Amino acid sequence: MSTTAVVTRSVHDRWVGILIATVSIGLLLAFGMAIYADIGTDVYQSLPDALRSVMGVPDGAEPATLAYNVMLGTVGSLTLAGLAVSIGASAIAGEEREGTLGLLLANPASRGAVLAAKTTALVVLIGGSGLALWAASELVPVLLGVDIGAAQPAAVALHVTVNALFHGFLALAIGSWTGRRGLASGVPAGVITVSFVLSGLLPLLDATEPLVNLVPWHYLDGSQPLLNGVDWGDLAVLGIGTVAFAALAAVGLRRRDLRSRTLGTSLLDHLRSDPRTRRLAERVAGSARVSGIAAKTASDHQGLLLIVTLLMFGLMGLLMGPLYAAMEGTISELAGQLPEDMLAFLGGADMSTPEGFYRSETLGLMAPIAVILTGTVLGSRAVAGEEHNATLGLLLANPVSRTRVLAEKTLVMVTFVVVVGLATFAGIAGGSLVSGLGMSIPNIAATAVMLVLLGLTFSSLALLLGAATGQVRIAVYGTTAVAVATYVIDAFASINPDLADLGLASPFYYYRSTEPLLNGLPWGHAAVLLVTAALLTAAAFPLLARRDLRQT
Amino acid sequence: MSGRPAIRTQGLTKYYGDVPAVLDLDLEIHPGEVFGFLGPNGAGKSTTIRTLLDEIRATRGSATILGIDTHAQPVEIRRHIGYVPGDLAMYPNLTGHDTLRYFANLRGGVEWAYVEQLADRLEADLGKKVGDLSTGNRQKVALIQAFMNRPELLLLDEPNAGLDPLMQREFQDMMREVVAEGRTVFLSSHTLSEVERVADRVGIIRHGELVTVEGVASLRAKAIRRLELAFDSPVDISRFESLPGAREVTATDGRVSLSFDGDMEDLLQTAMSTGALRDISTHEADLEEIFLTYYRDQEVVL
């Protein structure tokens, strides 16, 4: 069998998703550049050159090139890396999970050849996307008549692509060694999240600055490729890592038994299989987790909740306090140099106060991602997940109504989002107390309430889409698309008064605009989010009750 | 419960877009019988069962189970049924034990001793994760799940999948016990042999339409058998062709094969007097041949 067929097939399975993502990033780039160009450049002219370069505006370029950093640098690199991880994790482990790898290897193709084909597909897809992004980054300024000066978007596109391949191959290697897709996508996703955060934080302190060399994300944008062009040294680091992961994947796949259908093995399973610890394990697991629909749902997703909660409480909450206390002097000094309208332009994040620091580091992006991710996973899978797995028929052969199934699953979804909100509250409050930052505890609580309501708004959308269509994909992609779009709309609306009306359509506006960390709970805004979430959830019930259930 | 039909459908119809999956289905299943629901793949068997369970909604027509409307009171109905889906999927990360606990908790009123008794009979390993079980062993968990609440009606969609012959027999005994207690089994299958050992009556569905409902015995009688007679040397087949009930008579060397639904004694006598008979083999009338019987009958009527 020619493995060309495997390459073609793998590319075919994915290219539509890649295309949509790439086109979306290109459109966002155009949107962002147009808006930055529209704001005017007066602010910048007043800035010293050094400061302009700190902000990432190249010599002779219009500030609109900032859009490169926002779209290609942040959203683009996260998206492309995420897609690469998804493809890499599915390459081998995904086929095992679906039970199709055996079928594939029943053809006269060695494991090595299949792996090579999957690798090729990954490189083709991500490389193609990188090329398209490069083309978009050259085309957009021409179309908009923006002068990019000495900016080097090609270098950004190259860095973004190599960075994505690095993480994609990490996923491939883990999947090839373990055959477990959850692990193969979860670990690189964790690496991306933590290194994204650390690459921004570590350089802020002299003591921690050298550590940044250990963080993969540093090699993506640490050298500021938009200003300085391709940093071949940094790319070499990522490239060598990529090749090493490919080699590890080949070795790992060759040495182990293939799985027919992959099952997660939890710590509890190990304890259960050992006769000495079985009784303890049974007691811990108990029959509680199968005592009802809600308990089982919570148990199914406890790993997700644990990770997100720890991340929000520990890294994004508690640790930020001492970090701010250590850097307070440096930050205030830097902030003092910036003109006031410049601060407003940067999103009003006055990093010289602990509130501003938490707002920018924790509450700006990571906390919304944490609640939306958790809620969306639960919401999208509530009913659609059981339909996708073909278990809903058996579940509904019991004397429980569709309404009750959905209600119990909704309850777990809400609880999980609330728990993530509580963890964030406890983390920030703890961080403030530990470092004596003197932040208002009621205001932290108000912020957490708004965070929970934001999370519930999007998770209710996921619940609704899943209940209405029975398709997890539609629920996840639909919610993600709406979340990204409304986030971007709010970001631009907040700096461009012409878009203010449009901004009102974004849940992020209600979450963020009144600065609850400084001003307490905005009751009106809270009500808007609460009512939106309640309406979306309420609409899910009749839509589910009315339709035919899917048979996978 | 006696008196009320276990299942009754009236003009039950389900369209997917323009395509009818089930068309004007009228069925009445009596309490205390095993009813075989027979049809080839894609005939509409699972669609019928899923409609009865209110998983999907009829385009028109209605159905009752134990006198209760399936669409109006689905939860009430589910108290009285046990179900094995045709496309079986369970929670791969739960053990068999946890799976059964889960469903028992949702149901309420399940005696755990009875669950263990069923597990013993089927030799089911409940300690392993369902995802690690073979198809047959997974099927056992599903069967226990369906039987464990002693339901008044069992809806079984291709329940034999992956069971070895020994377990199939045990399972057939379990079904017989159910009907002996006056309860009902609705057994869907695409193979006649699976159904005929336990069923009292059989309904045949094809292209979404009910072709017939008959007792198993009369169905068997109608079936054409395919026979093959092996002789020492080539024989004259004209004597077989002239036998009443013989069709499609062909011969290669000493082997004569034919379809036959006539008197077996005549056939044997003819064979004995034709040559030195070495071997007779017959294979069961399969579903397609039974359909042919029906289509032939219809043509005769027309």
PDB file of N, CA and C in Angstrom, chain A residues 321-322 324-325 328 354 358 428-439:
ATOM      1  N   GLY A 321       0.273  37.590  43.498  1.00  0.00           N
ATOM      2  CA  GLY A 321       0.423  38.571  44.573  1.00  0.00           C
ATOM      3  C   GLY A 321       1.900  38.854  44.870  1.00  0.00           C
ATOM      4  N   PRO A 322       2.632  37.808  45.312  1.00  0.00           N
ATOM      5  CA  PRO A 322       4.059  38.011  45.576  1.00  0.00           C
ATOM      6  C   PRO A 322       4.808  38.528  44.339  1.00  0.00           C
ATOM      7  N   TYR A 324       3.692  40.483  42.027  1.00  0.00           N
ATOM      8  CA  TYR A 324       3.467  41.923  41.899  1.00  0.00           C
ATOM      9  C   TYR A 324       4.277  42.686  42.947  1.00  0.00           C
ATOM     10  N   ALA A 325       4.245  42.159  44.173  1.00  0.00           N
ATOM     11  CA  ALA A 325       4.966  42.835  45.254  1.00  0.00           C
ATOM     12  C   ALA A 325       6.446  42.961  44.904  1.00  0.00           C
ATOM     13  N   GLU A 328       6.791  45.677  41.996  1.00  0.00           N
ATOM     14  CA  GLU A 328       6.024  46.915  42.096  1.00  0.00           C
ATOM     15  C   GLU A 328       6.825  48.145  41.649  1.00  0.00           C
ATOM     16  N   PRO A 354      -2.044  46.962  42.170  1.00  0.00           N
ATOM     17  CA  PRO A 354      -2.260  45.503  42.164  1.00  0.00           C
ATOM     18  C   PRO A 354      -3.520  45.124  41.380  1.00  0.00           C
ATOM     19  N   TYR A 358      -3.507  42.448  38.356  1.00  0.00           N
ATOM     20  CA  TYR A 358      -4.362  41.252  38.304  1.00  0.00           C
ATOM     21  C   TYR A 358      -5.285  41.305  37.086  1.00  0.00           C
ATOM     22  N   ILE A 428      -6.896  35.070  44.164  1.00  0.00           N
ATOM     23  CA  ILE A 428      -6.582  36.506  44.147  1.00  0.00           C
ATOM     24  C   ILE A 428      -6.621  37.068  45.568  1.00  0.00           C
ATOM     25  N   ALA A 429      -7.671  36.690  46.310  1.00  0.00           N
ATOM     26  CA  ALA A 429      -7.778  37.175  47.683  1.00  0.00           C
ATOM     27  C   ALA A 429      -6.576  36.699  48.495  1.00  0.00           C
ATOM     28  N   GLY A 430      -6.213  35.438  48.311  1.00  0.00           N
ATOM     29  CA  GLY A 430      -5.047  34.889  49.004  1.00  0.00           C
ATOM     30  C   GLY A 430      -3.779  35.634  48.621  1.00  0.00           C
ATOM     31  N   GLY A 431      -3.610  35.860  47.301  1.00  0.00           N
ATOM     32  CA  GLY A 431      -2.427  36.563  46.826  1.00  0.00           C
ATOM     33  C   GLY A 431      -2.324  37.949  47.429  1.00  0.00           C
ATOM     34  N   SER A 432      -3.469  38.629  47.527  1.00  0.00           N
ATOM     35  CA  SER A 432      -3.486  39.976  48.098  1.00  0.00           C
ATOM     36  C   SER A 432      -3.148  39.943  49.588  1.00  0.00           C
ATOM     37  N   LEU A 433      -3.722  38.971  50.308  1.00  0.00           N
ATOM     38  CA  LEU A 433      -3.487  38.878  51.749  1.00  0.00           C
ATOM     39  C   LEU A 433      -2.040  38.495  52.043  1.00  0.00           C
ATOM     40  N   VAL A 434      -1.544  37.510  51.318  1.00  0.00           N
ATOM     41  CA  VAL A 434      -0.189  37.016  51.557  1.00  0.00           C
ATOM     42  C   VAL A 434       0.830  38.132  51.362  1.00  0.00           C
ATOM     43  N   SER A 435       0.624  38.936  50.336  1.00  0.00           N
ATOM     44  CA  SER A 435       1.609  39.967  50.028  1.00  0.00           C
ATOM     45  C   SER A 435       1.204  41.338  50.567  1.00  0.00           C
ATOM     46  N   GLY A 436       0.121  41.384  51.320  1.00  0.00           N
ATOM     47  CA  GLY A 436      -0.322  42.646  51.893  1.00  0.00           C
ATOM     48  C   GLY A 436      -0.610  43.723  50.861  1.00  0.00           C
ATOM     49  N   LEU A 437      -1.296  43.335  49.788  1.00  0.00           N
ATOM     50  CA  LEU A 437      -1.566  44.307  48.729  1.00  0.00           C
ATOM     51  C   LEU A 437      -2.772  45.190  49.063  1.00  0.00           C
ATOM     52  N   GLY A 438      -3.547  44.745  50.036  1.00  0.00           N
ATOM     53  CA  GLY A 438      -4.671  45.553  50.502  1.00  0.00           C
ATOM     54  C   GLY A 438      -5.797  45.720  49.506  1.00  0.00           C
ATOM     55  N   MET A 439      -6.012  44.732  48.679  1.00  0.00           N
ATOM     56  CA  MET A 439      -7.127  44.838  47.730  1.00  0.00           C
ATOM     57  C   MET A 439      -8.439  44.579  48.462  1.00  0.00           C
TER      58      MET A 439
END
